[in-house]
Amino acid sequence: MESSLFIKYGGFSRIYIVIEKFYDNILKSETLNTHFKNTNMERLIHHQTSFISSLMGGPDYISDEQLAQAHKNLGINLKDWQEMINILSLTFSEQGISEDDAKQVIAKLETKRDFIVCH
Amino acid sequence: MSLEQNYADYSVLNYLQLPVVVFSANEHKEVFQNNSFQLVAQHYLNASNNPTNRGLVQLIISKLLEIDTDKLEVEINDASYRHIFRFTANVVGEHVIVEVEDITELKRNQFLFNRTNSLLEDYSKQMFELAHTDQLTNVPNRRALFAKFSQLQSNHKDFSCTVSLIDLDHFKRFNDSFGHDFGDQVLVTFAKHVKDSIDDTCYFARLGGEEFCLIQINNKDTVCFANTEKLLQTTKTIKLMTPDNSNIGMSFSAGVAVYGKDGISLDELLNNADKALYFAKENGRSRVVKFEGA
């Protein structure tokens, strides 16, 4: 099996915890928490764990088209995006993901920005 | 007995530290006659004078306004707290018991189980593919050929086939003269040519080295033989560019055995096809020869 960050950081079970902490931090952010009113966080954590896992070299999860479809009515702007990236970096650091590995995942996430941010 | 009194009597489940509220069905027929959890929960709200539970119950009520069910999962979250509860209403004799469980961990484990399980299934499929595919030419390998033959034989009542054992001519010379990379290119080119030439009544596999097998299913022997002959003719039109920039052609020799007449098992058919193949090689190569028996 090819070595990947997904394997290195313990697969779904470990990444799930990172994503839970990420959303704890998101909900503390006044810029972002308004996006999550009435959101089923459990379902969101499931999606996001699968999505971030795929960016870390885990199994494929969602196509760019599906990603764009899922975010098209959410009104996410560039300021929200940057705040989310900052919070994800912070969470990665808190959760023991090395700086280099975190940068690698965030660089992959940046390639998905146009499918998530509203223009 | 009032609902307030009932509330005062509720017991606390130790493992969850959440209440199980027991209502008297006799005392509150208007609530329980239709066994509606929505109404039960409404009374629970009325009875709930414990401020720590009120927010939770209010949320449940707001959700229950949309649906009427005896089971409901509710997620409660803010920046420092995220839990999922399952509320279940059960009628037990004259009572309706509303049970509350914290299923946060259960939901997490269900997700992990499902994802890990699907991951294992994917890896299992990949492993199966790897075990049954020739990595160089990307056609089925010997293991896959035997499995397919066995499957065809047991699934088709009137199964018949011909087995062509194909050996590329002068393959050693390609390898020795132009290197193994060129030899690999010859194998890949030939395999692709055959795949592009056959339809789904055929099954093509690499047995190893420069040896391949083509099974043609449920067709007349003469047609199968002619098909293998035609494959030889089209193969001979292929031109490969060698590392020293000259063009070189390829051909093969084949031995053909017929299911039933020349054997029943694949081992037997391959063995007899190999005898015919030997004859083809001994008589100048680049030809297809039928097995004619001892």
GROMACS .gro file of C-alpha atoms in nm:
model
  413
    1MET     CA    1   0.000   0.000   0.000
    2GLU     CA    2   0.127   0.344  -0.091
    3SER     CA    3   0.236   0.550   0.205
    4SER     CA    4   0.020   0.859   0.256
    5LEU     CA    5  -0.062   1.120   0.519
    6PHE     CA    6  -0.391   0.934   0.559
    7ILE     CA    7  -0.200   0.625   0.672
    8LYS     CA    8   0.063   0.823   0.863
    9TYR     CA    9  -0.200   0.995   1.079
   10GLY     CA   10  -0.400   0.685   1.156
   11GLY     CA   11  -0.677   0.680   0.897
   12PHE     CA   12  -1.041   0.776   0.955
   13SER     CA   13  -1.044   0.724   1.330
   14ARG     CA   14  -0.768   0.976   1.394
   15ILE     CA   15  -0.874   1.224   1.126
   16TYR     CA   16  -1.229   1.214   1.264
   17ILE     CA   17  -1.102   1.354   1.593
   18VAL     CA   18  -0.904   1.627   1.414
   19ILE     CA   19  -1.219   1.727   1.223
   20GLU     CA   20  -1.430   1.727   1.539
   21LYS     CA   21  -1.181   1.967   1.698
   22PHE     CA   22  -1.177   2.172   1.378
   23TYR     CA   23  -1.554   2.225   1.403
   24ASP     CA   24  -1.530   2.304   1.774
   25ASN     CA   25  -1.291   2.581   1.671
   26ILE     CA   26  -1.512   2.686   1.379
   27LEU     CA   27  -1.809   2.726   1.612
   28LYS     CA   28  -1.601   2.956   1.833
   29SER     CA   29  -1.537   3.185   1.535
   30GLU     CA   30  -1.782   3.473   1.510
   31THR     CA   31  -1.705   3.506   1.140
   32LEU     CA   32  -1.798   3.147   1.064
   33ASN     CA   33  -2.038   3.014   1.324
   34THR     CA   34  -2.336   3.185   1.160
   35HIS     CA   35  -2.293   2.947   0.865
   36PHE     CA   36  -2.360   2.653   1.093
   37LYS     CA   37  -2.689   2.746   1.253
   38ASN     CA   38  -2.930   2.453   1.216
   39THR     CA   39  -2.656   2.241   1.061
   40ASN     CA   40  -2.638   1.872   1.141
   41MET     CA   41  -2.279   1.876   1.262
   42GLU     CA   42  -2.255   1.501   1.286
   43ARG     CA   43  -2.329   1.463   0.916
   44LEU     CA   44  -2.095   1.750   0.833
   45ILE     CA   45  -1.812   1.593   1.034
   46HIS     CA   46  -1.869   1.266   0.849
   47HIS     CA   47  -1.846   1.443   0.511
   48GLN     CA   48  -1.548   1.652   0.612
   49THR     CA   49  -1.358   1.356   0.760
   50SER     CA   50  -1.404   1.171   0.432
   51PHE     CA   51  -1.310   1.480   0.228
   52ILE     CA   52  -0.996   1.576   0.426
   53SER     CA   53  -0.898   1.207   0.430
   54SER     CA   54  -0.911   1.203   0.052
   55LEU     CA   55  -0.686   1.513   0.039
   56MET     CA   56  -0.443   1.328   0.265
   57GLY     CA   57  -0.419   1.039   0.023
   58GLY     CA   58  -0.711   0.837   0.156
   59PRO     CA   59  -0.987   0.695  -0.060
   60ASP     CA   60  -1.155   0.923  -0.315
   61TYR     CA   61  -1.467   1.085  -0.181
   62ILE     CA   62  -1.625   1.362  -0.381
   63SER     CA   63  -1.584   1.504  -0.731
   64ASP     CA   64  -1.517   1.874  -0.790
   65GLU     CA   65  -1.865   1.902  -0.946
   66GLN     CA   66  -2.027   1.755  -0.635
   67LEU     CA   67  -1.819   1.987  -0.417
   68ALA     CA   68  -1.935   2.291  -0.615
   69GLN     CA   69  -2.296   2.170  -0.604
   70ALA     CA   70  -2.283   2.123  -0.225
   71HIS     CA   71  -2.151   2.475  -0.163
   72LYS     CA   72  -2.327   2.679  -0.430
   73ASN     CA   73  -2.596   2.828  -0.205
   74LEU     CA   74  -2.392   2.869   0.111
   75GLY     CA   75  -2.263   3.219   0.041
   76ILE     CA   76  -1.908   3.146   0.150
   77ASN     CA   77  -1.684   3.445   0.071
   78LEU     CA   78  -1.307   3.484   0.055
   79LYS     CA   79  -1.290   3.621   0.411
   80ASP     CA   80  -1.475   3.310   0.537
   81TRP     CA   81  -1.240   3.090   0.337
   82GLN     CA   82  -0.928   3.252   0.483
   83GLU     CA   83  -1.068   3.226   0.834
   84MET     CA   84  -1.145   2.858   0.773
   85ILE     CA   85  -0.791   2.798   0.647
   86ASN     CA   86  -0.649   2.972   0.956
   87ILE     CA   87  -0.864   2.762   1.186
   88LEU     CA   88  -0.772   2.442   1.004
   89SER     CA   89  -0.400   2.527   1.037
   90LEU     CA   90  -0.446   2.599   1.404
   91THR     CA   91  -0.637   2.272   1.455
   92PHE     CA   92  -0.374   2.071   1.268
   93SER     CA   93  -0.107   2.224   1.489
   94GLU     CA   94  -0.311   2.153   1.807
   95GLN     CA   95  -0.366   1.795   1.693
   96GLY     CA   96   0.000   1.715   1.630
   97ILE     CA   97   0.006   1.729   1.252
   98SER     CA   98   0.348   1.852   1.146
   99GLU     CA   99   0.381   2.192   0.982
  100ASP     CA  100   0.503   2.045   0.654
  101ASP     CA  101   0.221   1.791   0.638
  102ALA     CA  102  -0.037   2.056   0.729
  103LYS     CA  103   0.095   2.280   0.451
  104GLN     CA  104   0.068   1.992   0.207
  105VAL     CA  105  -0.299   1.928   0.294
  106ILE     CA  106  -0.386   2.297   0.288
  107ALA     CA  107  -0.217   2.336  -0.051
  108LYS     CA  108  -0.443   2.058  -0.181
  109LEU     CA  109  -0.744   2.222  -0.019
  110GLU     CA  110  -0.655   2.552  -0.188
  111THR     CA  111  -0.692   2.380  -0.525
  112LYS     CA  112  -1.060   2.325  -0.431
  113ARG     CA  113  -1.126   2.688  -0.333
  114ASP     CA  114  -1.303   2.783  -0.654
  115PHE     CA  115  -1.555   2.503  -0.599
  116ILE     CA  116  -1.639   2.623  -0.247
  117VAL     CA  117  -1.617   3.004  -0.243
  118CYS     CA  118  -1.901   3.200  -0.406
  119HIS     CA  119  -1.798   3.441  -0.677
  120MET     CA  120  -5.142   1.222   4.011
  121SER     CA  121  -5.010   1.527   3.830
  122LEU     CA  122  -4.741   1.539   3.569
  123GLU     CA  123  -4.534   1.741   3.812
  124GLN     CA  124  -4.556   1.454   4.058
  125ASN     CA  125  -4.459   1.212   3.789
  126TYR     CA  126  -4.165   1.429   3.705
  127ALA     CA  127  -4.060   1.425   4.067
  128ASP     CA  128  -4.064   1.045   4.051
  129TYR     CA  129  -3.844   1.006   3.748
  130SER     CA  130  -3.550   0.777   3.780
  131VAL     CA  131  -3.204   0.854   3.655
  132LEU     CA  132  -3.014   0.604   3.448
  133ASN     CA  133  -2.673   0.578   3.602
  134TYR     CA  134  -2.482   0.513   3.285
  135LEU     CA  135  -2.627   0.804   3.097
  136GLN     CA  136  -2.715   1.038   3.379
  137LEU     CA  137  -3.018   1.130   3.175
  138PRO     CA  138  -3.376   1.089   3.282
  139VAL     CA  139  -3.621   0.816   3.193
  140VAL     CA  140  -3.959   0.976   3.245
  141VAL     CA  141  -4.253   0.751   3.320
  142PHE     CA  142  -4.601   0.885   3.254
  143SER     CA  143  -4.921   0.722   3.375
  144ALA     CA  144  -5.126   0.630   3.071
  145ASN     CA  145  -5.444   0.597   3.280
  146GLU     CA  146  -5.410   0.942   3.421
  147HIS     CA  147  -5.341   1.099   3.084
  148LYS     CA  148  -5.551   0.912   2.832
  149GLU     CA  149  -5.580   1.220   2.614
  150VAL     CA  150  -5.205   1.209   2.565
  151PHE     CA  151  -5.146   0.841   2.513
  152GLN     CA  152  -5.456   0.714   2.334
  153ASN     CA  153  -5.292   0.772   1.997
  154ASN     CA  154  -4.949   0.673   2.121
  155SER     CA  155  -4.805   0.995   1.993
  156PHE     CA  156  -4.454   1.069   2.098
  157GLN     CA  157  -4.508   1.429   2.000
  158LEU     CA  158  -4.770   1.467   2.270
  159VAL     CA  159  -4.567   1.274   2.520
  160ALA     CA  160  -4.274   1.500   2.462
  161GLN     CA  161  -4.499   1.805   2.492
  162HIS     CA  162  -4.602   1.689   2.838
  163TYR     CA  163  -4.241   1.618   2.918
  164LEU     CA  164  -4.170   1.980   2.836
  165ASN     CA  165  -4.449   2.097   3.062
  166ALA     CA  166  -4.323   1.878   3.338
  167SER     CA  167  -3.962   1.969   3.291
  168ASN     CA  168  -3.888   2.232   3.550
  169ASN     CA  169  -3.524   2.137   3.562
  170PRO     CA  170  -3.341   2.423   3.388
  171THR     CA  171  -3.056   2.199   3.271
  172ASN     CA  172  -3.299   1.988   3.070
  173ARG     CA  173  -3.524   2.265   2.948
  174GLY     CA  174  -3.310   2.378   2.657
  175LEU     CA  175  -3.271   2.022   2.542
  176VAL     CA  176  -3.641   1.947   2.564
  177GLN     CA  177  -3.737   2.270   2.390
  178LEU     CA  178  -3.515   2.174   2.104
  179ILE     CA  179  -3.673   1.831   2.084
  180ILE     CA  180  -4.019   1.985   2.077
  181SER     CA  181  -3.924   2.220   1.796
  182LYS     CA  182  -3.801   1.922   1.597
  183LEU     CA  183  -4.103   1.712   1.685
  184LEU     CA  184  -4.336   1.975   1.554
  185GLU     CA  185  -4.230   1.864   1.209
  186ILE     CA  186  -4.264   1.490   1.255
  187ASP     CA  187  -4.458   1.240   1.461
  188THR     CA  188  -4.252   0.939   1.559
  189ASP     CA  189  -4.171   0.716   1.853
  190LYS     CA  190  -3.799   0.756   1.796
  191LEU     CA  191  -3.598   1.068   1.741
  192GLU     CA  192  -3.232   1.156   1.725
  193VAL     CA  193  -3.136   1.505   1.828
  194GLU     CA  194  -2.798   1.667   1.794
  195ILE     CA  195  -2.713   1.949   2.030
  196ASN     CA  196  -2.404   2.152   1.978
  197ASP     CA  197  -2.224   2.473   2.043
  198ALA     CA  198  -1.859   2.567   2.055
  199SER     CA  199  -1.779   2.353   2.357
  200TYR     CA  200  -2.045   2.083   2.351
  201ARG     CA  201  -2.168   1.840   2.090
  202HIS     CA  202  -2.384   1.544   2.174
  203ILE     CA  203  -2.638   1.333   1.993
  204PHE     CA  204  -2.933   1.196   2.186
  205ARG     CA  205  -3.183   0.933   2.091
  206PHE     CA  206  -3.531   0.967   2.240
  207THR     CA  207  -3.747   0.659   2.235
  208ALA     CA  208  -4.107   0.634   2.351
  209ASN     CA  209  -4.227   0.287   2.459
  210VAL     CA  210  -4.571   0.188   2.579
  211VAL     CA  211  -4.529  -0.056   2.867
  212GLY     CA  212  -4.859  -0.167   3.014
  213GLU     CA  213  -5.027   0.145   3.140
  214HIS     CA  214  -4.721   0.358   3.104
  215VAL     CA  215  -4.530   0.532   2.834
  216ILE     CA  216  -4.161   0.543   2.903
  217VAL     CA  217  -3.954   0.804   2.732
  218GLU     CA  218  -3.595   0.690   2.720
  219VAL     CA  219  -3.307   0.921   2.648
  220GLU     CA  220  -2.969   0.788   2.536
  221ASP     CA  221  -2.648   0.969   2.454
  222ILE     CA  222  -2.546   0.807   2.122
  223THR     CA  223  -2.260   1.042   2.028
  224GLU     CA  224  -1.999   0.767   2.053
  225LEU     CA  225  -2.224   0.517   1.884
  226LYS     CA  226  -2.273   0.746   1.584
  227ARG     CA  227  -1.900   0.810   1.557
  228ASN     CA  228  -1.826   0.439   1.571
  229GLN     CA  229  -2.094   0.365   1.312
  230PHE     CA  230  -1.933   0.614   1.076
  231LEU     CA  231  -1.584   0.475   1.135
  232PHE     CA  232  -1.710   0.121   1.093
  233ASN     CA  233  -1.887   0.203   0.766
  234ARG     CA  234  -1.597   0.397   0.616
  235THR     CA  235  -1.338   0.144   0.726
  236ASN     CA  236  -1.555  -0.133   0.593
  237SER     CA  237  -1.592   0.036   0.255
  238LEU     CA  238  -1.216   0.095   0.255
  239LEU     CA  239  -1.155  -0.273   0.318
  240GLU     CA  240  -1.394  -0.364   0.039
  241ASP     CA  241  -1.209  -0.130  -0.198
  242TYR     CA  242  -0.871  -0.275  -0.100
  243SER     CA  243  -1.011  -0.623  -0.128
  244LYS     CA  244  -1.129  -0.549  -0.484
  245GLN     CA  245  -0.791  -0.397  -0.569
  246MET     CA  246  -0.610  -0.699  -0.428
  247PHE     CA  247  -0.834  -0.929  -0.629
  248GLU     CA  248  -0.763  -0.729  -0.946
  249LEU     CA  249  -0.390  -0.735  -0.876
  250ALA     CA  250  -0.397  -1.107  -0.815
  251HIS     CA  251  -0.585  -1.173  -1.139
  252THR     CA  252  -0.423  -0.924  -1.377
  253ASP     CA  253  -0.091  -0.937  -1.556
  254GLN     CA  254   0.081  -0.617  -1.448
  255LEU     CA  255   0.274  -0.560  -1.771
  256THR     CA  256   0.006  -0.614  -2.033
  257ASN     CA  257  -0.296  -0.546  -1.813
  258VAL     CA  258  -0.477  -0.856  -1.941
  259PRO     CA  259  -0.598  -1.141  -1.715
  260ASN     CA  260  -0.324  -1.374  -1.588
  261ARG     CA  261  -0.305  -1.751  -1.558
  262ARG     CA  262  -0.493  -1.753  -1.226
  263ALA     CA  263  -0.776  -1.549  -1.376
  264LEU     CA  264  -0.791  -1.777  -1.682
  265PHE     CA  265  -0.839  -2.090  -1.471
  266ALA     CA  266  -1.099  -1.917  -1.255
  267LYS     CA  267  -1.289  -1.793  -1.562
  268PHE     CA  268  -1.281  -2.136  -1.728
  269SER     CA  269  -1.412  -2.303  -1.417
  270GLN     CA  270  -1.687  -2.042  -1.386
  271LEU     CA  271  -1.791  -2.081  -1.751
  272GLN     CA  272  -1.790  -2.456  -1.724
  273SER     CA  273  -2.013  -2.467  -1.420
  274ASN     CA  274  -2.249  -2.183  -1.519
  275HIS     CA  275  -2.325  -2.281  -1.879
  276LYS     CA  276  -2.510  -2.605  -1.937
  277ASP     CA  277  -2.410  -2.635  -2.303
  278PHE     CA  278  -2.063  -2.492  -2.261
  279SER     CA  279  -1.819  -2.542  -2.545
  280CYS     CA  280  -1.499  -2.364  -2.643
  281THR     CA  281  -1.170  -2.380  -2.824
  282VAL     CA  282  -0.843  -2.307  -2.653
  283SER     CA  283  -0.566  -2.141  -2.855
  284LEU     CA  284  -0.225  -2.148  -2.695
  285ILE     CA  285  -0.027  -1.863  -2.851
  286ASP     CA  286   0.348  -1.817  -2.838
  287LEU     CA  287   0.519  -1.508  -2.987
  288ASP     CA  288   0.780  -1.606  -3.243
  289HIS     CA  289   1.147  -1.522  -3.181
  290PHE     CA  290   1.068  -1.336  -2.863
  291LYS     CA  291   1.405  -1.425  -2.711
  292ARG     CA  292   1.569  -1.261  -3.008
  293PHE     CA  293   1.378  -0.935  -2.943
  294ASN     CA  294   1.499  -0.936  -2.585
  295ASP     CA  295   1.857  -1.028  -2.667
  296SER     CA  296   1.895  -0.786  -2.958
  297PHE     CA  297   1.708  -0.481  -2.829
  298GLY     CA  298   1.685  -0.521  -2.452
  299HIS     CA  299   1.410  -0.615  -2.209
  300ASP     CA  300   1.230  -0.282  -2.237
  301PHE     CA  301   1.174  -0.348  -2.606
  302GLY     CA  302   1.069  -0.705  -2.525
  303ASP     CA  303   0.810  -0.562  -2.283
  304GLN     CA  304   0.689  -0.326  -2.553
  305VAL     CA  305   0.638  -0.623  -2.788
  306LEU     CA  306   0.426  -0.802  -2.526
  307VAL     CA  307   0.220  -0.491  -2.449
  308THR     CA  308   0.163  -0.417  -2.819
  309PHE     CA  309   0.055  -0.773  -2.893
  310ALA     CA  310  -0.179  -0.791  -2.593
  311LYS     CA  311  -0.343  -0.463  -2.692
  312HIS     CA  312  -0.381  -0.582  -3.050
  313VAL     CA  313  -0.560  -0.899  -2.939
  314LYS     CA  314  -0.783  -0.712  -2.692
  315ASP     CA  315  -0.884  -0.474  -2.971
  316SER     CA  316  -0.951  -0.764  -3.210
  317ILE     CA  317  -1.175  -0.988  -2.998
  318ASP     CA  318  -1.533  -0.957  -2.880
  319ASP     CA  319  -1.696  -1.062  -2.554
  320THR     CA  320  -1.731  -1.425  -2.666
  321CYS     CA  321  -1.353  -1.453  -2.617
  322TYR     CA  322  -1.135  -1.453  -2.309
  323PHE     CA  323  -0.770  -1.363  -2.348
  324ALA     CA  324  -0.498  -1.408  -2.087
  325ARG     CA  325  -0.121  -1.403  -2.052
  326LEU     CA  326   0.004  -1.732  -1.914
  327GLY     CA  327   0.359  -1.611  -1.860
  328GLY     CA  328   0.663  -1.505  -2.061
  329GLU     CA  329   0.562  -1.474  -2.428
  330GLU     CA  330   0.282  -1.729  -2.393
  331PHE     CA  331  -0.086  -1.629  -2.414
  332CYS     CA  332  -0.415  -1.812  -2.426
  333LEU     CA  333  -0.729  -1.726  -2.618
  334ILE     CA  334  -1.051  -1.904  -2.525
  335GLN     CA  335  -1.336  -1.871  -2.775
  336ILE     CA  336  -1.668  -1.965  -2.622
  337ASN     CA  337  -1.966  -2.143  -2.781
  338ASN     CA  338  -1.861  -2.108  -3.142
  339LYS     CA  339  -1.795  -2.363  -3.418
  340ASP     CA  340  -1.445  -2.514  -3.416
  341THR     CA  341  -1.387  -2.410  -3.774
  342VAL     CA  342  -1.486  -2.049  -3.701
  343CYS     CA  343  -1.261  -2.039  -3.393
  344PHE     CA  344  -0.972  -2.178  -3.590
  345ALA     CA  345  -1.030  -1.922  -3.868
  346ASN     CA  346  -1.045  -1.644  -3.605
  347THR     CA  347  -0.706  -1.747  -3.467
  348GLU     CA  348  -0.570  -1.761  -3.822
  349LYS     CA  349  -0.708  -1.411  -3.887
  350LEU     CA  350  -0.550  -1.289  -3.564
  351LEU     CA  351  -0.216  -1.420  -3.685
  352GLN     CA  352  -0.253  -1.236  -4.017
  353THR     CA  353  -0.338  -0.904  -3.850
  354THR     CA  354  -0.055  -0.950  -3.598
  355LYS     CA  355   0.187  -0.988  -3.887
  356THR     CA  356   0.090  -0.640  -4.010
  357ILE     CA  357   0.211  -0.478  -3.685
  358LYS     CA  358   0.536  -0.288  -3.721
  359LEU     CA  359   0.741  -0.195  -3.417
  360MET     CA  360   1.012   0.070  -3.405
  361THR     CA  361   1.327  -0.078  -3.252
  362PRO     CA  362   1.570   0.126  -3.038
  363ASP     CA  363   1.798   0.155  -3.343
  364ASN     CA  364   1.508   0.308  -3.541
  365SER     CA  365   1.439   0.018  -3.774
  366ASN     CA  366   1.098  -0.139  -3.826
  367ILE     CA  367   1.041  -0.493  -3.714
  368GLY     CA  368   0.737  -0.716  -3.748
  369MET     CA  369   0.596  -0.984  -3.522
  370SER     CA  370   0.411  -1.312  -3.555
  371PHE     CA  371   0.306  -1.603  -3.342
  372SER     CA  372   0.263  -1.976  -3.346
  373ALA     CA  373  -0.052  -2.129  -3.200
  374GLY     CA  374  -0.186  -2.467  -3.106
  375VAL     CA  375  -0.562  -2.514  -3.087
  376ALA     CA  376  -0.753  -2.769  -2.876
  377VAL     CA  377  -1.129  -2.821  -2.878
  378TYR     CA  378  -1.333  -2.865  -2.558
  379GLY     CA  379  -1.483  -3.213  -2.536
  380LYS     CA  380  -1.289  -3.366  -2.825
  381ASP     CA  381  -0.941  -3.277  -2.695
  382GLY     CA  382  -1.012  -3.255  -2.324
  383ILE     CA  383  -1.254  -3.139  -2.056
  384SER     CA  384  -1.026  -2.973  -1.806
  385LEU     CA  385  -0.828  -2.662  -1.891
  386ASP     CA  386  -0.505  -2.840  -1.795
  387GLU     CA  387  -0.581  -3.112  -2.046
  388LEU     CA  388  -0.680  -2.866  -2.319
  389LEU     CA  389  -0.368  -2.655  -2.265
  390ASN     CA  390  -0.153  -2.965  -2.264
  391ASN     CA  391  -0.293  -3.079  -2.599
  392ALA     CA  392  -0.283  -2.727  -2.745
  393ASP     CA  393   0.083  -2.719  -2.640
  394LYS     CA  394   0.150  -3.033  -2.843
  395ALA     CA  395  -0.003  -2.869  -3.151
  396LEU     CA  396   0.195  -2.553  -3.074
  397TYR     CA  397   0.516  -2.758  -3.065
  398PHE     CA  398   0.427  -2.893  -3.408
  399ALA     CA  399   0.366  -2.538  -3.538
  400LYS     CA  400   0.706  -2.426  -3.409
  401GLU     CA  401   0.882  -2.725  -3.553
  402ASN     CA  402   0.727  -2.656  -3.894
  403GLY     CA  403   0.845  -2.304  -3.948
  404ARG     CA  404   0.649  -2.097  -3.692
  405SER     CA  405   0.398  -1.823  -3.782
  406ARG     CA  406   0.117  -2.073  -3.817
  407VAL     CA  407  -0.190  -2.208  -3.637
  408VAL     CA  408  -0.214  -2.586  -3.588
  409LYS     CA  409  -0.507  -2.795  -3.462
  410PHE     CA  410  -0.440  -3.074  -3.215
  411GLU     CA  411  -0.506  -3.396  -3.403
  412GLY     CA  412  -0.483  -3.652  -3.123
  413ALA     CA  413  -0.220  -3.911  -3.048
   0.00000   0.00000   0.00000
